mmCIF file of C-alpha atoms in Angstrom:
data_model
loop_
_atom_site.group_PDB
_atom_site.id
_atom_site.type_symbol
_atom_site.label_atom_id
_atom_site.label_comp_id
_atom_site.label_asym_id
_atom_site.label_seq_id
_atom_site.Cartn_x
_atom_site.Cartn_y
_atom_site.Cartn_z
ATOM 1 C CA MET A 22 1.672 -56.479 38.901
ATOM 2 C CA MET A 23 0.087 -53.513 37.139
ATOM 3 C CA PHE A 24 3.561 -52.080 36.480
ATOM 4 C CA TYR A 25 4.593 -55.184 34.541
ATOM 5 C CA ALA A 26 1.306 -55.398 32.629
ATOM 6 C CA LEU A 27 1.705 -51.789 31.495
ATOM 7 C CA THR A 28 5.332 -52.468 30.563
ATOM 8 C CA LEU A 29 4.316 -55.395 28.351
ATOM 9 C CA ILE A 30 1.519 -53.462 26.674
ATOM 10 C CA VAL A 31 3.716 -50.470 25.959
ATOM 11 C CA ALA A 32 6.599 -52.677 24.787
ATOM 12 C CA ALA A 33 4.249 -54.406 22.357
ATOM 13 C CA SER A 34 3.436 -51.003 20.891
ATOM 14 C CA ARG A 35 6.906 -50.945 19.298
ATOM 15 C CA PHE A 36 5.562 -53.473 16.795
ATOM 16 C CA LEU A 37 2.644 -51.302 15.703
ATOM 17 C CA PRO A 38 3.105 -48.999 12.701
ATOM 18 C CA HIS A 39 4.387 -45.619 13.894
ATOM 19 C CA PRO A 40 6.427 -42.648 12.689
ATOM 20 C CA PRO A 41 10.192 -42.861 13.225
ATOM 21 C CA ASN A 42 11.284 -42.337 16.851
ATOM 22 C CA VAL A 43 7.724 -42.324 18.189
ATOM 23 C CA ALA A 44 8.437 -45.042 20.701
ATOM 24 C CA CYS A 45 7.676 -46.021 24.255
ATOM 25 C CA VAL A 46 11.189 -46.612 25.513
ATOM 26 C CA GLY A 47 11.943 -43.124 26.879
ATOM 27 C CA ALA A 48 8.647 -43.055 28.740
ATOM 28 C CA LEU A 49 9.290 -46.571 29.978
ATOM 29 C CA GLY A 50 12.647 -45.530 31.451
ATOM 30 C CA LEU A 51 11.039 -42.547 33.155
ATOM 31 C CA PHE A 52 8.221 -44.743 34.490
ATOM 32 C CA ALA A 53 10.626 -47.431 35.750
ATOM 33 C CA GLY A 54 12.761 -44.785 37.444
ATOM 34 C CA CYS A 55 9.718 -43.481 39.304
ATOM 35 C CA TYR A 56 8.198 -46.787 40.385
ATOM 36 C CA LEU A 57 10.910 -49.461 40.561
ATOM 37 C CA ALA A 58 13.594 -49.587 43.217
ATOM 38 C CA GLY A 59 17.165 -50.656 42.664
ATOM 39 C CA ARG A 60 19.028 -51.640 39.546
ATOM 40 C CA ARG A 61 16.144 -53.508 37.974
ATOM 41 C CA ALA A 62 14.667 -50.163 36.914
ATOM 42 C CA PHE A 63 17.608 -49.785 34.510
ATOM 43 C CA LEU A 64 16.909 -53.219 33.098
ATOM 44 C CA VAL A 65 13.342 -52.400 32.039
ATOM 45 C CA PRO A 66 14.082 -50.127 29.050
ATOM 46 C CA ALA A 67 17.198 -52.115 28.104
ATOM 47 C CA VAL A 68 15.387 -55.474 28.170
ATOM 48 C CA VAL A 69 12.391 -54.081 26.264
ATOM 49 C CA LEU A 70 14.761 -52.743 23.595
ATOM 50 C CA LEU A 71 16.738 -55.984 23.466
ATOM 51 C CA ILE A 72 13.713 -58.275 23.203
ATOM 52 C CA SER A 73 12.011 -56.085 20.615
ATOM 53 C CA ASP A 74 15.271 -55.824 18.641
ATOM 54 C CA ILE A 75 15.631 -59.614 18.683
ATOM 55 C CA VAL A 76 12.049 -60.078 17.495
ATOM 56 C CA GLY A 77 12.350 -57.201 15.017
ATOM 57 C CA HIS A 78 15.553 -58.655 13.618
ATOM 58 C CA ALA A 79 14.023 -62.124 13.278
ATOM 59 C CA LEU A 80 10.920 -60.735 11.569
ATOM 60 C CA GLN A 81 12.975 -58.245 9.510
ATOM 61 C CA ILE A 82 10.940 -55.259 10.691
ATOM 62 C CA PRO A 83 12.435 -52.026 9.305
ATOM 63 C CA GLY A 84 14.007 -49.837 11.979
ATOM 64 C CA MET A 85 14.343 -52.704 14.446
ATOM 65 C CA GLY A 86 17.036 -55.280 14.897
ATOM 66 C CA PHE A 87 20.797 -55.210 15.135
ATOM 67 C CA TYR A 88 23.212 -52.799 13.493
ATOM 68 C CA SER A 89 26.389 -51.049 14.625
ATOM 69 C CA PRO A 90 27.222 -52.068 18.237
ATOM 70 C CA VAL A 91 28.562 -48.570 18.967
ATOM 71 C CA ALA A 92 25.401 -46.871 17.699
ATOM 72 C CA MET A 93 23.244 -49.397 19.573
ATOM 73 C CA LEU A 94 25.184 -48.673 22.770
ATOM 74 C CA GLY A 95 24.261 -45.004 22.340
ATOM 75 C CA VAL A 96 20.590 -45.893 21.815
ATOM 76 C CA TYR A 97 20.436 -48.277 24.775
ATOM 77 C CA GLY A 98 22.406 -45.862 26.953
ATOM 78 C CA GLY A 99 20.116 -42.996 26.005
ATOM 79 C CA ALA A 100 17.041 -45.074 26.809
ATOM 80 C CA THR A 101 18.334 -46.066 30.245
ATOM 81 C CA LEU A 102 19.195 -42.465 31.152
ATOM 82 C CA GLY A 103 15.449 -41.907 31.414
ATOM 83 C CA VAL A 104 15.559 -44.027 34.585
ATOM 84 C CA MET A 105 17.765 -41.458 36.316
ATOM 85 C CA VAL A 106 15.368 -38.705 35.268
ATOM 86 C CA GLY A 107 12.499 -40.794 36.654
ATOM 87 C CA ARG A 108 14.325 -41.105 39.968
ATOM 88 C CA TRP A 109 14.651 -37.321 40.116
ATOM 89 C CA VAL A 110 10.952 -36.831 39.259
ATOM 90 C CA SER A 111 9.944 -39.320 41.957
ATOM 91 C CA ARG A 112 12.106 -37.641 44.610
ATOM 92 C CA ALA A 113 10.880 -34.168 43.616
ATOM 93 C CA ASN A 114 7.242 -35.270 43.758
ATOM 94 C CA GLN A 115 7.723 -36.937 47.155
ATOM 95 C CA ALA A 116 9.653 -33.996 48.578
ATOM 96 C CA SER A 117 6.856 -31.614 47.672
ATOM 97 C CA ASP A 118 3.898 -33.784 48.628
ATOM 98 C CA GLN A 119 1.986 -30.618 49.483
ATOM 99 C CA SER A 120 2.158 -29.370 45.898
ATOM 100 C CA GLY A 121 -0.896 -29.894 43.792
ATOM 101 C CA LEU A 122 -1.543 -32.377 41.044
ATOM 102 C CA GLY A 123 -0.675 -29.747 38.433
ATOM 103 C CA ALA A 124 2.844 -29.331 39.819
ATOM 104 C CA LYS A 125 3.384 -33.097 39.819
ATOM 105 C CA ILE A 126 2.146 -33.400 36.238
ATOM 106 C CA ALA A 127 4.437 -30.519 35.233
ATOM 107 C CA ARG A 128 7.426 -32.326 36.772
ATOM 108 C CA ILE A 129 6.514 -35.542 34.951
ATOM 109 C CA CYS A 130 6.178 -33.670 31.637
ATOM 110 C CA GLY A 131 9.463 -31.883 32.321
ATOM 111 C CA GLY A 132 11.036 -35.245 33.074
ATOM 112 C CA SER A 133 9.708 -36.583 29.783
ATOM 113 C CA LEU A 134 11.305 -33.670 27.903
ATOM 114 C CA ALA A 135 14.570 -34.188 29.791
ATOM 115 C CA ALA A 136 14.563 -37.913 28.979
ATOM 116 C CA SER A 137 13.891 -37.135 25.305
ATOM 117 C CA THR A 138 16.773 -34.665 25.244
ATOM 118 C CA LEU A 139 19.185 -37.073 26.933
ATOM 119 C CA PHE A 140 18.174 -39.767 24.449
ATOM 120 C CA PHE A 141 18.722 -37.370 21.530
ATOM 121 C CA VAL A 142 22.181 -36.348 22.741
ATOM 122 C CA THR A 143 23.347 -39.847 23.689
ATOM 123 C CA SER A 144 21.931 -41.828 20.765
ATOM 124 C CA ASN A 145 23.242 -39.392 18.168
ATOM 125 C CA LEU A 146 26.635 -39.297 19.835
ATOM 126 C CA GLY A 147 26.628 -43.087 19.393
ATOM 127 C CA VAL A 148 25.713 -42.708 15.715
ATOM 128 C CA TRP A 149 28.575 -40.259 15.216
ATOM 129 C CA MET A 150 31.044 -42.446 17.139
ATOM 130 C CA ALA A 151 29.978 -45.438 15.027
ATOM 131 C CA GLY A 152 31.483 -43.639 12.040
ATOM 132 C CA TRP A 153 28.303 -42.841 10.160
ATOM 133 C CA TYR A 154 29.543 -39.238 9.914
ATOM 134 C CA THR A 155 33.087 -37.936 9.595
ATOM 135 C CA MET A 156 34.941 -38.042 12.888
ATOM 136 C CA THR A 157 35.314 -34.268 13.088
ATOM 137 C CA ILE A 158 33.473 -31.520 14.933
ATOM 138 C CA GLY A 159 31.783 -30.718 11.626
ATOM 139 C CA GLY A 160 30.685 -34.352 11.334
ATOM 140 C CA LEU A 161 29.314 -34.268 14.887
ATOM 141 C CA PHE A 162 27.315 -31.118 14.112
ATOM 142 C CA ALA A 163 26.084 -32.667 10.856
ATOM 143 C CA CYS A 164 24.952 -35.767 12.774
ATOM 144 C CA TYR A 165 22.970 -33.719 15.281
ATOM 145 C CA ALA A 166 21.564 -31.436 12.574
ATOM 146 C CA ALA A 167 20.331 -34.441 10.563
ATOM 147 C CA ALA A 168 18.642 -35.824 13.674
ATOM 148 C CA ILE A 169 16.689 -32.671 14.577
ATOM 149 C CA PRO A 170 13.515 -33.698 12.657
ATOM 150 C CA PHE A 171 13.484 -37.011 14.533
ATOM 151 C CA PHE A 172 13.842 -35.183 17.857
ATOM 152 C CA GLY A 173 10.330 -33.776 17.473
ATOM 153 C CA TYR A 174 8.993 -37.303 17.003
ATOM 154 C CA THR A 175 10.908 -38.458 20.076
ATOM 155 C CA ILE A 176 9.421 -35.673 22.187
ATOM 156 C CA ALA A 177 5.896 -36.384 20.920
ATOM 157 C CA GLY A 178 6.198 -40.136 21.479
ATOM 158 C CA ASP A 179 7.692 -39.756 24.943
ATOM 159 C CA LEU A 180 5.000 -37.288 26.031
ATOM 160 C CA VAL A 181 2.165 -39.480 24.730
ATOM 161 C CA PHE A 182 3.525 -42.712 26.216
ATOM 162 C CA THR A 183 4.391 -40.937 29.483
ATOM 163 C CA ALA A 184 0.788 -39.736 29.749
ATOM 164 C CA VAL A 185 -0.498 -43.244 28.989
ATOM 165 C CA LEU A 186 1.815 -45.022 31.437
ATOM 166 C CA PHE A 187 1.542 -42.607 34.351
ATOM 167 C CA GLY A 188 -2.167 -42.003 33.763
ATOM 168 C CA ALA A 189 -3.067 -45.694 33.541
ATOM 169 C CA TYR A 190 -0.958 -46.530 36.571
ATOM 170 C CA GLN A 191 -2.475 -43.743 38.668
ATOM 171 C CA PHE A 192 -5.975 -44.719 37.528
ATOM 172 C CA SER A 193 -5.357 -48.328 38.596
ATOM 173 C CA VAL A 194 -3.962 -47.260 41.972
ATOM 174 C CA ASN A 195 -6.926 -44.947 42.572
ATOM 175 C CA SER A 196 -9.385 -47.675 41.518
ATOM 176 C CA VAL A 197 -7.921 -50.143 44.002
ATOM 177 C CA THR A 198 -8.021 -47.521 46.767
ATOM 178 C CA VAL A 199 -11.673 -46.707 46.056
ATOM 179 C CA ARG A 200 -12.600 -50.409 45.959
ATOM 180 C CA GLN A 201 -10.881 -50.980 49.297
ATOM 181 C CA GLN A 202 -12.808 -48.096 50.831
ATOM 182 C CA LEU A 203 -16.109 -49.447 49.508
ATOM 183 C CA VAL A 204 -15.699 -52.941 50.928
ATOM 184 C CA PRO A 205 -18.396 -53.347 53.591
ATOM 185 C CA VAL A 206 -17.211 -54.000 57.096
ATOM 186 C CA LYS A 207 -18.723 -57.089 58.680
ATOM 187 C CA VAL A 208 -20.422 -56.348 61.969
ATOM 188 C CA ARG A 209 -20.697 -59.139 64.501
#
């Protein structure tokens, strides 16, 4: 239940004023990859993007809504690649259960950077393939070069939202565990 509550809260943050590319979707993919089993993990970032794009389009919010299907495919694809990174982070953290909290946090932060990079590569490839730049190697390089300033925002947003999601989830899990340990045992 906590997973879905955090997902809704973070998804709603897309509607708050924010710098370009400072969004929750990369962190959400990473989070879903770590904590949801099966294919539904891939649906989380895609559905959050779709619903917020529908609402953004209806409300005419700048930077949200529908545009080139090819470019959108790159954006949605890039967002869902974070799920695969989350799966890797989860497996790495489980495989090295003996490692300390610092090592686990480092893997999560590394996963966040990897998800940001995959999003950058995939979404901008979609922009280039949509024809917004000339369909040459020079056009591809120009597309990526123009996107570099936004990459910093993507990294910052993903790191912040990753810290919020993973931190809040771990806090809630620890709180439940502590409460269960504090419940008095009835003696007969």
